[in-house]
Amino acid sequence: MSRRNLEIRARLERGDEDSIINLLLFGTTFTKRPRALNDSAKIGGPQRAAEIVRGRIADLVAGIVSPGSNERLLFAREVVERRGMDPTTPSGKEQARIYLLGLMTRVAGEVDGYVRAIQSVRSTRGGAEFAVRSSLYRTRGLSSDTSIRPDFAIDQALEAIRSMGMLDAGSVRRVGVIGPGLDFTDKAEGHDFYPQQTTQPFSVINSLLRLRLAKAGDLRLTTFDLSPRVNLHLQAARRRASAGGAYVVVLPRDRDGRWQPDLSRFWKAFGGSIGEETTAAQSPPRGVDVRVVRVRPDVVSSIEVRDLNVVLERLAPLADEERFDLIIATNILVYYDVFEQSLALANVASMLRPGGFLLSNNVLVELPTTPLHAIGHSRATYSDRPDDSDDIVWYRRQ
Ligand SMILES: C[S@@+](CC[C@H](N)C(=O)[O-])C[C@H]1O[C@@H](n2cnc3c(N)ncnc32)[C@H](O)[C@@H]1O
């Protein structure tokens, strides 16, 4: 593997740490303390918020010492041990506490920096903000986090593309999802009361069937990810499916999340074309509704899992009938600078059939040499909170 490829993959470690910070702030399985929500006014001011975070750090360290079968605590322990700490000893416990505190400071500083970067271009000419947003995480760790939100945004984009007659019924047979992600502590609502899961591959299949853009039994989806955690998770799901096992998706909805009605409708209908609704194995925390879907094993088996770094790699030249009709890439290109995004775009273009689509929530620099150009966009609004939306840009292969 090339040095650059190894450097990019090394960013996964920092992404793992970011996931642990989400767990620390929002998780409810290892602590009884209030969730450290972003709005400190809600929980009694900054001092009280700092007290909650300190308590949460102590509880998380205790969880790391005795994780039981909690897969997220086991993962946090693995990350701590990878850093050479032994949380079973008093000094290792103290090191783990200091380490988590340091992570908190790093992540809080980074988040501040992102907010400032966006604010600094707010008042400048149109498009500048979206451009800054599109490369915002270029130096950040590669996180695997995901949630129902981008799934909704892609559903809306596909619906608009179909209604404009840009894709014909039954015309999507091969679809790629770059960076499907793994919901460790749901990044939107921040929950951890259900097993880790991925949703985007299932949601995309569901949307394509619902909109009749694809026919059941005639659709193959390939996931492309460089994270072993994501790839192993999907491979395990496939193994269970080949033995007849369904894949259970758990979708939380905070009652005070102020979701837009369209997002609620999407949540209620999630999975209707690929599985059936079932009841939750774990009861959700107070104030949270939950929708649980068992995805049919044949749907899970239609997913092919590929380890691929889309910035530097592509599938070997594909025969015409093997090319993709549609590729999805949400919340992944934002982790790269403009040069790396251009490389990724060239790799995506080489895998798409002429007329095929790339849907991304990033605005990408279009080079004259890459036959992929923006032909439209759609906006999905998640709640009535400011800026709680995503613009999906529709790129089409010439
Ligand atoms: C933040 S998650 C986004 C998940 C999901 N697409 C969403 O919108 O919620 C980013 C995903 O992209 C993957 N990823 C990051 N860089 C990648 C690359 N160069 N090639 C392939 N996958 C990549 C990560 O491992 C992770 O699964």
Short mmCIF file of C-alpha atoms and ligand atoms in Angstrom, two decimals:
data_model
loop_
_atom_site.label_atom_id
_atom_site.label_comp_id
_atom_site.label_asym_id
_atom_site.label_seq_id
_atom_site.Cartn_x
_atom_site.Cartn_y
_atom_site.Cartn_z
CA MET A 1 0.00 0.00 0.00
CA SER A 2 1.34 3.48 -0.86
CA ARG A 3 2.57 5.86 1.85
CA ARG A 4 -0.28 8.29 1.09
CA ASN A 5 -2.85 5.51 1.41
CA LEU A 6 -1.40 4.55 4.82
CA GLU A 7 -1.42 8.21 5.92
CA ILE A 8 -5.09 8.59 5.03
CA ARG A 9 -6.01 5.34 6.76
CA ALA A 10 -4.08 6.44 9.86
CA ARG A 11 -6.67 9.23 10.27
CA LEU A 12 -9.16 6.52 11.28
CA GLU A 13 -7.60 6.41 14.77
CA ARG A 14 -8.51 10.02 15.49
CA GLY A 15 -12.00 9.36 14.11
CA ASP A 16 -12.34 6.51 16.61
CA GLU A 17 -11.46 8.96 19.37
CA ASP A 18 -14.10 11.39 18.12
CA SER A 19 -16.71 8.61 18.34
CA ILE A 20 -15.65 7.96 21.95
CA ILE A 21 -16.22 11.63 22.74
CA ASN A 22 -19.77 11.38 21.34
CA LEU A 23 -20.31 8.37 23.57
CA LEU A 24 -18.86 10.24 26.56
CA LEU A 25 -21.18 13.22 26.04
CA PHE A 26 -24.40 11.54 24.97
CA GLY A 27 -24.34 7.83 25.91
CA THR A 28 -26.84 6.54 28.45
CA THR A 29 -25.73 2.91 28.88
CA PHE A 30 -22.78 3.58 31.22
CA THR A 31 -24.08 6.50 33.28
CA LYS A 32 -27.18 7.90 34.92
CA ARG A 33 -26.02 11.50 34.53
CA PRO A 34 -27.84 13.85 32.16
CA ARG A 35 -26.72 13.86 28.59
CA ALA A 36 -24.24 16.68 28.08
CA LEU A 37 -26.20 18.40 25.38
CA ASN A 38 -24.70 21.20 23.29
CA ASP A 39 -26.97 23.78 24.83
CA SER A 40 -25.48 24.31 28.32
CA ALA A 41 -28.33 26.72 29.23
CA LYS A 42 -30.70 23.75 29.09
CA ILE A 43 -28.81 21.88 31.80
CA GLY A 44 -28.25 24.77 34.19
CA GLY A 45 -25.33 26.80 32.85
CA PRO A 46 -21.66 26.19 31.98
CA GLN A 47 -20.57 25.22 35.50
CA ARG A 48 -23.18 22.53 35.80
CA ALA A 49 -22.30 21.35 32.26
CA ALA A 50 -18.61 21.04 33.23
CA GLU A 51 -19.60 19.10 36.36
CA ILE A 52 -21.71 16.71 34.27
CA VAL A 53 -18.85 16.16 31.84
CA ARG A 54 -16.40 15.45 34.70
CA GLY A 55 -18.87 12.95 36.16
CA ARG A 56 -19.39 11.37 32.78
CA ILE A 57 -15.63 10.97 32.32
CA ALA A 58 -15.44 9.14 35.69
CA ASP A 59 -18.37 6.91 34.68
CA LEU A 60 -16.88 6.16 31.29
CA VAL A 61 -13.55 5.21 32.88
CA ALA A 62 -15.45 2.87 35.25
CA GLY A 63 -17.24 1.42 32.19
CA ILE A 64 -13.92 0.91 30.41
CA VAL A 65 -12.58 -0.93 33.48
CA SER A 66 -15.61 -3.26 33.53
CA PRO A 67 -17.19 -3.17 30.07
CA GLY A 68 -19.13 -6.44 30.37
CA SER A 69 -20.65 -7.14 26.95
CA ASN A 70 -21.25 -3.47 26.09
CA GLU A 71 -19.69 -3.34 22.61
CA ARG A 72 -19.06 0.40 22.72
CA LEU A 73 -17.28 0.20 26.09
CA LEU A 74 -15.26 -2.74 24.78
CA PHE A 75 -14.28 -0.60 21.83
CA ALA A 76 -13.38 2.36 24.07
CA ARG A 77 -11.22 0.02 26.12
CA GLU A 78 -9.48 -1.24 22.99
CA VAL A 79 -8.69 2.36 21.98
CA VAL A 80 -7.33 3.16 25.46
CA GLU A 81 -5.22 -0.02 25.48
CA ARG A 82 -3.92 0.77 21.99
CA ARG A 83 -2.51 3.94 23.56
CA GLY A 84 -0.57 1.81 26.05
CA MET A 85 -2.80 2.34 29.12
CA ASP A 86 -3.94 -0.49 31.35
CA PRO A 87 -7.26 0.67 32.83
CA THR A 88 -7.30 -2.20 35.33
CA THR A 89 -4.50 -0.58 37.37
CA PRO A 90 -5.00 2.61 39.47
CA SER A 91 -2.37 4.51 37.45
CA GLY A 92 -3.85 3.27 34.14
CA LYS A 93 -7.28 4.45 35.29
CA GLU A 94 -5.91 7.89 36.03
CA GLN A 95 -4.11 7.96 32.67
CA ALA A 96 -7.40 7.03 30.95
CA ARG A 97 -9.18 9.89 32.74
CA ILE A 98 -6.52 12.40 31.67
CA TYR A 99 -6.59 10.97 28.15
CA LEU A 100 -10.39 11.43 27.87
CA LEU A 101 -10.12 14.96 29.24
CA GLY A 102 -7.46 15.72 26.62
CA LEU A 103 -9.67 14.29 23.86
CA MET A 104 -12.55 16.46 25.04
CA THR A 105 -10.35 19.56 24.86
CA ARG A 106 -9.07 18.65 21.40
CA VAL A 107 -12.54 17.94 19.99
CA ALA A 108 -14.08 21.05 21.58
CA GLY A 109 -11.27 23.17 20.08
CA GLU A 110 -11.78 21.61 16.65
CA VAL A 111 -15.54 22.18 16.74
CA ASP A 112 -14.92 25.83 17.71
CA GLY A 113 -12.57 26.18 14.75
CA TYR A 114 -15.21 24.79 12.33
CA VAL A 115 -17.82 27.20 13.63
CA ARG A 116 -15.40 30.12 13.23
CA ALA A 117 -14.42 29.04 9.70
CA ILE A 118 -18.07 29.02 8.64
CA GLN A 119 -18.85 32.31 10.35
CA SER A 120 -15.90 33.99 8.63
CA VAL A 121 -17.39 33.32 5.17
CA ARG A 122 -21.05 33.83 6.09
CA SER A 123 -21.14 37.40 4.88
CA THR A 124 -19.04 36.87 1.75
CA ARG A 125 -20.33 36.22 -1.77
CA GLY A 126 -22.80 33.38 -2.42
CA GLY A 127 -21.44 29.86 -2.62
CA ALA A 128 -18.36 30.60 -0.51
CA GLU A 129 -19.94 29.12 2.61
CA PHE A 130 -20.92 25.88 0.89
CA ALA A 131 -17.39 25.66 -0.56
CA VAL A 132 -15.82 26.10 2.92
CA ARG A 133 -18.23 23.60 4.40
CA SER A 134 -17.32 21.10 1.67
CA SER A 135 -13.71 20.71 2.86
CA LEU A 136 -14.26 21.61 6.48
CA TYR A 137 -12.94 18.37 7.98
CA ARG A 138 -9.88 18.02 5.71
CA THR A 139 -7.52 17.66 8.68
CA ARG A 140 -9.93 15.94 11.06
CA GLY A 141 -9.84 12.26 12.06
CA LEU A 142 -11.95 10.03 9.78
CA SER A 143 -15.11 9.40 11.71
CA SER A 144 -17.51 6.57 10.94
CA ASP A 145 -20.56 8.25 12.47
CA THR A 146 -23.85 8.26 10.64
CA SER A 147 -27.56 8.85 11.24
CA ILE A 148 -30.91 8.77 9.48
CA ARG A 149 -30.53 12.37 8.24
CA PRO A 150 -28.38 11.90 5.13
CA ASP A 151 -30.55 8.88 4.28
CA PHE A 152 -33.55 11.20 4.19
CA ALA A 153 -31.64 13.77 2.10
CA ILE A 154 -30.75 11.10 -0.47
CA ASP A 155 -34.34 9.83 -0.55
CA GLN A 156 -35.54 13.35 -1.31
CA ALA A 157 -32.89 13.84 -4.01
CA LEU A 158 -33.85 10.57 -5.72
CA GLU A 159 -37.51 11.50 -5.59
CA ALA A 160 -36.77 14.87 -7.23
CA ILE A 161 -34.53 13.28 -9.88
CA ARG A 162 -37.23 10.76 -10.73
CA SER A 163 -39.99 13.38 -10.89
CA MET A 164 -37.85 15.40 -13.32
CA GLY A 165 -37.54 12.33 -15.56
CA MET A 166 -33.74 12.18 -15.22
CA LEU A 167 -33.75 8.51 -14.21
CA ASP A 168 -36.20 6.01 -15.72
CA ALA A 169 -38.19 3.41 -13.82
CA GLY A 170 -36.17 0.24 -13.27
CA SER A 171 -33.00 1.84 -14.66
CA VAL A 172 -30.87 1.52 -11.52
CA ARG A 173 -29.27 -1.92 -11.29
CA ARG A 174 -25.86 -1.21 -9.78
CA VAL A 175 -25.42 1.25 -6.96
CA GLY A 176 -22.38 2.17 -4.88
CA VAL A 177 -22.29 3.70 -1.41
CA ILE A 178 -18.95 5.28 -0.58
CA GLY A 179 -18.40 5.45 3.19
CA PRO A 180 -21.60 3.82 4.52
CA GLY A 181 -20.47 4.55 8.10
CA LEU A 182 -21.32 2.94 11.39
CA ASP A 183 -23.70 4.47 13.90
CA PHE A 184 -21.64 4.24 17.10
CA THR A 185 -23.36 6.98 19.08
CA ASP A 186 -25.89 8.36 16.63
CA LYS A 187 -24.34 11.68 15.71
CA ALA A 188 -27.61 13.56 15.37
CA GLU A 189 -29.43 12.49 18.52
CA GLY A 190 -26.48 10.82 20.26
CA HIS A 191 -27.95 7.50 21.39
CA ASP A 192 -26.22 4.26 22.30
CA PHE A 193 -29.05 2.05 23.60
CA TYR A 194 -29.03 -0.28 20.58
CA PRO A 195 -26.27 -2.29 18.87
CA GLN A 196 -23.99 -0.52 16.41
CA GLN A 197 -25.48 -0.42 12.95
CA THR A 198 -25.20 0.93 9.46
CA THR A 199 -28.26 2.37 7.72
CA GLN A 200 -27.28 4.04 4.45
CA PRO A 201 -26.98 0.92 2.25
CA PHE A 202 -30.41 -0.27 3.43
CA SER A 203 -31.98 3.12 3.09
CA VAL A 204 -30.70 3.59 -0.47
CA ILE A 205 -32.06 0.19 -1.53
CA ASN A 206 -35.37 1.02 0.13
CA SER A 207 -35.61 4.41 -1.61
CA LEU A 208 -34.80 2.94 -5.03
CA LEU A 209 -37.44 0.21 -4.64
CA ARG A 210 -40.02 2.58 -3.20
CA LEU A 211 -39.54 5.00 -6.08
CA ARG A 212 -39.49 2.08 -8.57
CA LEU A 213 -36.15 3.29 -9.86
CA ALA A 214 -34.92 -0.28 -9.27
CA LYS A 215 -36.60 -3.67 -9.43
CA ALA A 216 -36.44 -6.09 -6.49
CA GLY A 217 -34.05 -8.92 -7.31
CA ASP A 218 -32.32 -6.84 -9.99
CA LEU A 219 -30.31 -4.49 -7.78
CA ARG A 220 -26.76 -4.92 -6.52
CA LEU A 221 -25.28 -2.51 -4.02
CA THR A 222 -21.56 -2.25 -3.32
CA THR A 223 -20.18 -0.46 -0.27
CA PHE A 224 -16.72 1.12 -0.48
CA ASP A 225 -15.03 1.94 2.78
CA LEU A 226 -11.48 2.04 4.12
CA SER A 227 -12.51 1.44 7.72
CA PRO A 228 -12.01 -2.16 8.86
CA ARG A 229 -14.66 -1.54 11.53
CA VAL A 230 -17.28 -0.67 8.93
CA ASN A 231 -16.26 -3.43 6.52
CA LEU A 232 -16.14 -6.16 9.20
CA HIS A 233 -19.56 -5.09 10.46
CA LEU A 234 -21.10 -5.41 6.99
CA GLN A 235 -19.32 -8.69 6.27
CA ALA A 236 -20.66 -10.14 9.54
CA ALA A 237 -24.18 -9.02 8.54
CA ARG A 238 -23.78 -10.82 5.21
CA ARG A 239 -22.61 -13.99 6.94
CA ARG A 240 -25.66 -13.92 9.22
CA ALA A 241 -27.90 -13.27 6.22
CA SER A 242 -26.55 -16.30 4.38
CA ALA A 243 -27.70 -18.36 7.40
CA GLY A 244 -31.16 -16.74 7.18
CA GLY A 245 -30.57 -13.93 9.69
CA ALA A 246 -32.30 -10.56 9.26
CA TYR A 247 -30.51 -7.24 9.94
CA VAL A 248 -32.17 -5.13 12.58
CA VAL A 249 -32.10 -1.35 12.16
CA VAL A 250 -33.08 0.78 15.17
CA LEU A 251 -34.09 4.36 14.45
CA PRO A 252 -34.44 6.70 17.43
CA ARG A 253 -36.39 9.95 17.29
CA ASP A 254 -36.17 12.50 20.11
CA ARG A 255 -39.61 13.90 20.78
CA ASP A 256 -38.15 17.37 21.28
CA GLY A 257 -35.92 17.08 18.21
CA ARG A 258 -38.22 19.48 16.32
CA TRP A 259 -38.07 17.28 13.22
CA GLN A 260 -39.70 18.54 10.05
CA PRO A 261 -42.84 16.57 9.12
CA ASP A 262 -41.15 15.16 5.99
CA LEU A 263 -38.31 13.71 8.07
CA SER A 264 -40.85 12.16 10.47
CA ARG A 265 -42.73 10.68 7.51
CA PHE A 266 -39.47 9.24 6.17
CA TRP A 267 -38.68 7.76 9.61
CA LYS A 268 -42.14 6.17 9.83
CA ALA A 269 -41.84 4.61 6.38
CA PHE A 270 -38.18 3.56 6.67
CA GLY A 271 -37.61 0.05 5.42
CA GLY A 272 -41.14 -0.52 4.12
CA SER A 273 -39.82 -2.03 0.86
CA ILE A 274 -37.03 -4.16 2.34
CA GLY A 275 -38.33 -5.55 5.60
CA GLU A 276 -40.92 -5.33 8.30
CA GLU A 277 -41.43 -3.35 11.46
CA THR A 278 -40.74 -5.12 14.73
CA THR A 279 -40.49 -4.23 18.40
CA ALA A 280 -37.38 -2.94 20.14
CA ALA A 281 -35.32 -5.40 22.16
CA GLN A 282 -34.16 -2.59 24.46
CA SER A 283 -36.56 0.06 25.65
CA PRO A 284 -35.48 3.56 24.60
CA PRO A 285 -34.68 6.29 27.12
CA ARG A 286 -37.53 8.61 28.14
CA GLY A 287 -38.62 11.09 25.49
CA VAL A 288 -37.37 8.95 22.63
CA ASP A 289 -39.55 7.15 20.08
CA VAL A 290 -38.08 4.24 18.29
CA ARG A 291 -38.78 2.49 15.03
CA VAL A 292 -37.25 -0.94 14.53
CA VAL A 293 -37.06 -2.66 11.15
CA ARG A 294 -35.95 -6.20 10.34
CA VAL A 295 -34.30 -6.08 6.94
CA ARG A 296 -34.83 -9.30 4.94
CA PRO A 297 -31.75 -11.52 4.54
CA ASP A 298 -31.99 -11.45 0.71
CA VAL A 299 -31.59 -7.67 0.84
CA VAL A 300 -28.55 -7.94 3.10
CA SER A 301 -27.06 -10.57 0.78
CA SER A 302 -27.40 -8.23 -2.21
CA ILE A 303 -24.76 -5.99 -0.64
CA GLU A 304 -21.16 -6.49 -1.67
CA VAL A 305 -18.51 -5.11 0.69
CA ARG A 306 -15.28 -3.64 -0.72
CA ASP A 307 -12.28 -2.17 1.07
CA LEU A 308 -11.43 0.91 -0.99
CA ASN A 309 -9.90 4.31 -0.42
CA VAL A 310 -11.83 6.35 -2.95
CA VAL A 311 -9.23 9.12 -2.96
CA LEU A 312 -6.54 6.80 -4.29
CA GLU A 313 -8.30 3.69 -5.55
CA ARG A 314 -11.01 2.59 -7.93
CA LEU A 315 -12.35 -0.75 -9.08
CA ALA A 316 -10.24 -2.06 -11.95
CA PRO A 317 -11.61 -0.96 -15.34
CA LEU A 318 -15.18 -2.16 -15.37
CA ALA A 319 -16.98 -3.78 -18.29
CA ASP A 320 -19.86 -1.57 -19.51
CA GLU A 321 -22.55 -3.71 -17.84
CA GLU A 322 -20.64 -3.62 -14.54
CA ARG A 323 -20.53 0.17 -14.30
CA PHE A 324 -22.56 1.93 -11.66
CA ASP A 325 -25.83 3.72 -12.38
CA LEU A 326 -25.68 5.61 -9.12
CA ILE A 327 -23.02 6.33 -6.47
CA ILE A 328 -23.77 7.95 -3.11
CA ALA A 329 -21.11 9.80 -1.10
CA THR A 330 -22.44 11.79 1.85
CA ASN A 331 -20.32 13.15 4.69
CA ILE A 332 -17.14 11.63 3.35
CA LEU A 333 -15.56 14.02 0.82
CA VAL A 334 -15.75 16.78 3.46
CA TYR A 335 -12.76 15.02 5.09
CA TYR A 336 -10.52 15.85 2.12
CA ASP A 337 -8.96 18.89 0.52
CA VAL A 338 -9.82 20.04 -2.98
CA PHE A 339 -6.98 18.08 -4.60
CA GLU A 340 -7.98 14.84 -2.89
CA GLN A 341 -11.62 15.47 -3.77
CA SER A 342 -10.64 15.83 -7.43
CA LEU A 343 -8.83 12.50 -7.28
CA ALA A 344 -11.92 10.92 -5.69
CA LEU A 345 -14.14 12.46 -8.35
CA ALA A 346 -11.99 10.98 -11.13
CA ASN A 347 -12.21 7.56 -9.45
CA VAL A 348 -15.98 7.84 -9.11
CA ALA A 349 -16.35 8.98 -12.73
CA SER A 350 -14.40 5.94 -13.93
CA MET A 351 -16.85 3.62 -12.16
CA LEU A 352 -20.05 5.31 -13.36
CA ARG A 353 -21.80 4.53 -16.64
CA PRO A 354 -22.39 7.48 -18.99
CA GLY A 355 -25.53 9.19 -17.67
CA GLY A 356 -24.95 7.74 -14.17
CA PHE A 357 -25.29 9.92 -11.07
CA LEU A 358 -23.09 10.80 -8.10
CA LEU A 359 -25.07 12.29 -5.19
CA SER A 360 -23.04 14.13 -2.57
CA ASN A 361 -23.65 16.79 0.04
CA ASN A 362 -20.40 18.48 -0.97
CA VAL A 363 -19.79 20.99 -3.69
CA LEU A 364 -16.80 19.65 -5.60
CA VAL A 365 -14.39 21.40 -7.92
CA GLU A 366 -15.16 20.14 -11.42
CA LEU A 367 -12.05 19.72 -13.56
CA PRO A 368 -12.50 19.90 -17.33
CA THR A 369 -10.74 16.53 -17.56
CA THR A 370 -13.27 14.77 -15.30
CA PRO A 371 -16.49 13.95 -17.16
CA LEU A 372 -18.70 14.56 -14.13
CA HIS A 373 -20.70 17.77 -13.76
CA ALA A 374 -23.33 19.19 -11.42
CA ILE A 375 -26.73 19.30 -13.08
CA GLY A 376 -28.95 20.15 -10.11
CA HIS A 377 -29.37 19.99 -6.38
CA SER A 378 -31.99 19.46 -3.68
CA ARG A 379 -32.25 20.59 -0.08
CA ALA A 380 -33.41 18.43 2.81
CA THR A 381 -34.35 20.31 5.97
CA TYR A 382 -34.21 18.23 9.12
CA SER A 383 -35.65 20.47 11.82
CA ASP A 384 -36.59 24.09 12.45
CA ARG A 385 -33.18 24.70 14.06
CA PRO A 386 -30.92 27.08 12.13
CA ASP A 387 -28.68 25.37 9.55
CA ASP A 388 -30.15 21.94 10.20
CA SER A 389 -30.27 20.91 6.56
CA ASP A 390 -28.21 19.34 3.78
CA ASP A 391 -27.85 20.28 0.14
CA ILE A 392 -27.41 17.29 -2.10
CA VAL A 393 -25.64 18.07 -5.35
CA TRP A 394 -26.49 15.89 -8.36
CA TYR A 395 -23.42 15.17 -10.48
CA ARG A 396 -23.95 13.40 -13.77
CA ARG A 397 -21.38 11.43 -15.78
CA GLN A 398 -21.20 12.62 -19.41
C1 LIG B 1 -18.80 10.34 8.66
S1 LIG B 1 -19.06 8.79 7.93
C2 LIG B 1 -20.48 9.10 6.90
C3 LIG B 1 -21.41 7.92 6.83
C4 LIG B 1 -22.62 8.10 5.92
N1 LIG B 1 -22.22 8.18 4.54
C5 LIG B 1 -23.41 9.34 6.33
O1 LIG B 1 -23.57 10.25 5.52
O2 LIG B 1 -23.89 9.40 7.46
C6 LIG B 1 -17.72 8.71 6.77
C7 LIG B 1 -17.52 7.33 6.19
O3 LIG B 1 -16.62 7.41 5.07
C8 LIG B 1 -15.57 6.47 5.23
N2 LIG B 1 -14.40 7.01 4.52
C9 LIG B 1 -13.64 8.07 4.87
N3 LIG B 1 -12.69 8.28 3.97
C10 LIG B 1 -12.85 7.35 3.00
C11 LIG B 1 -12.16 7.05 1.80
N4 LIG B 1 -11.11 7.77 1.42
N5 LIG B 1 -12.58 6.01 1.05
C12 LIG B 1 -13.66 5.26 1.45
N6 LIG B 1 -14.34 5.49 2.58
C13 LIG B 1 -13.95 6.52 3.34
C14 LIG B 1 -15.42 6.34 6.73
O4 LIG B 1 -14.74 5.18 7.12
C15 LIG B 1 -16.89 6.35 7.16
O5 LIG B 1 -17.47 5.09 7.00
#
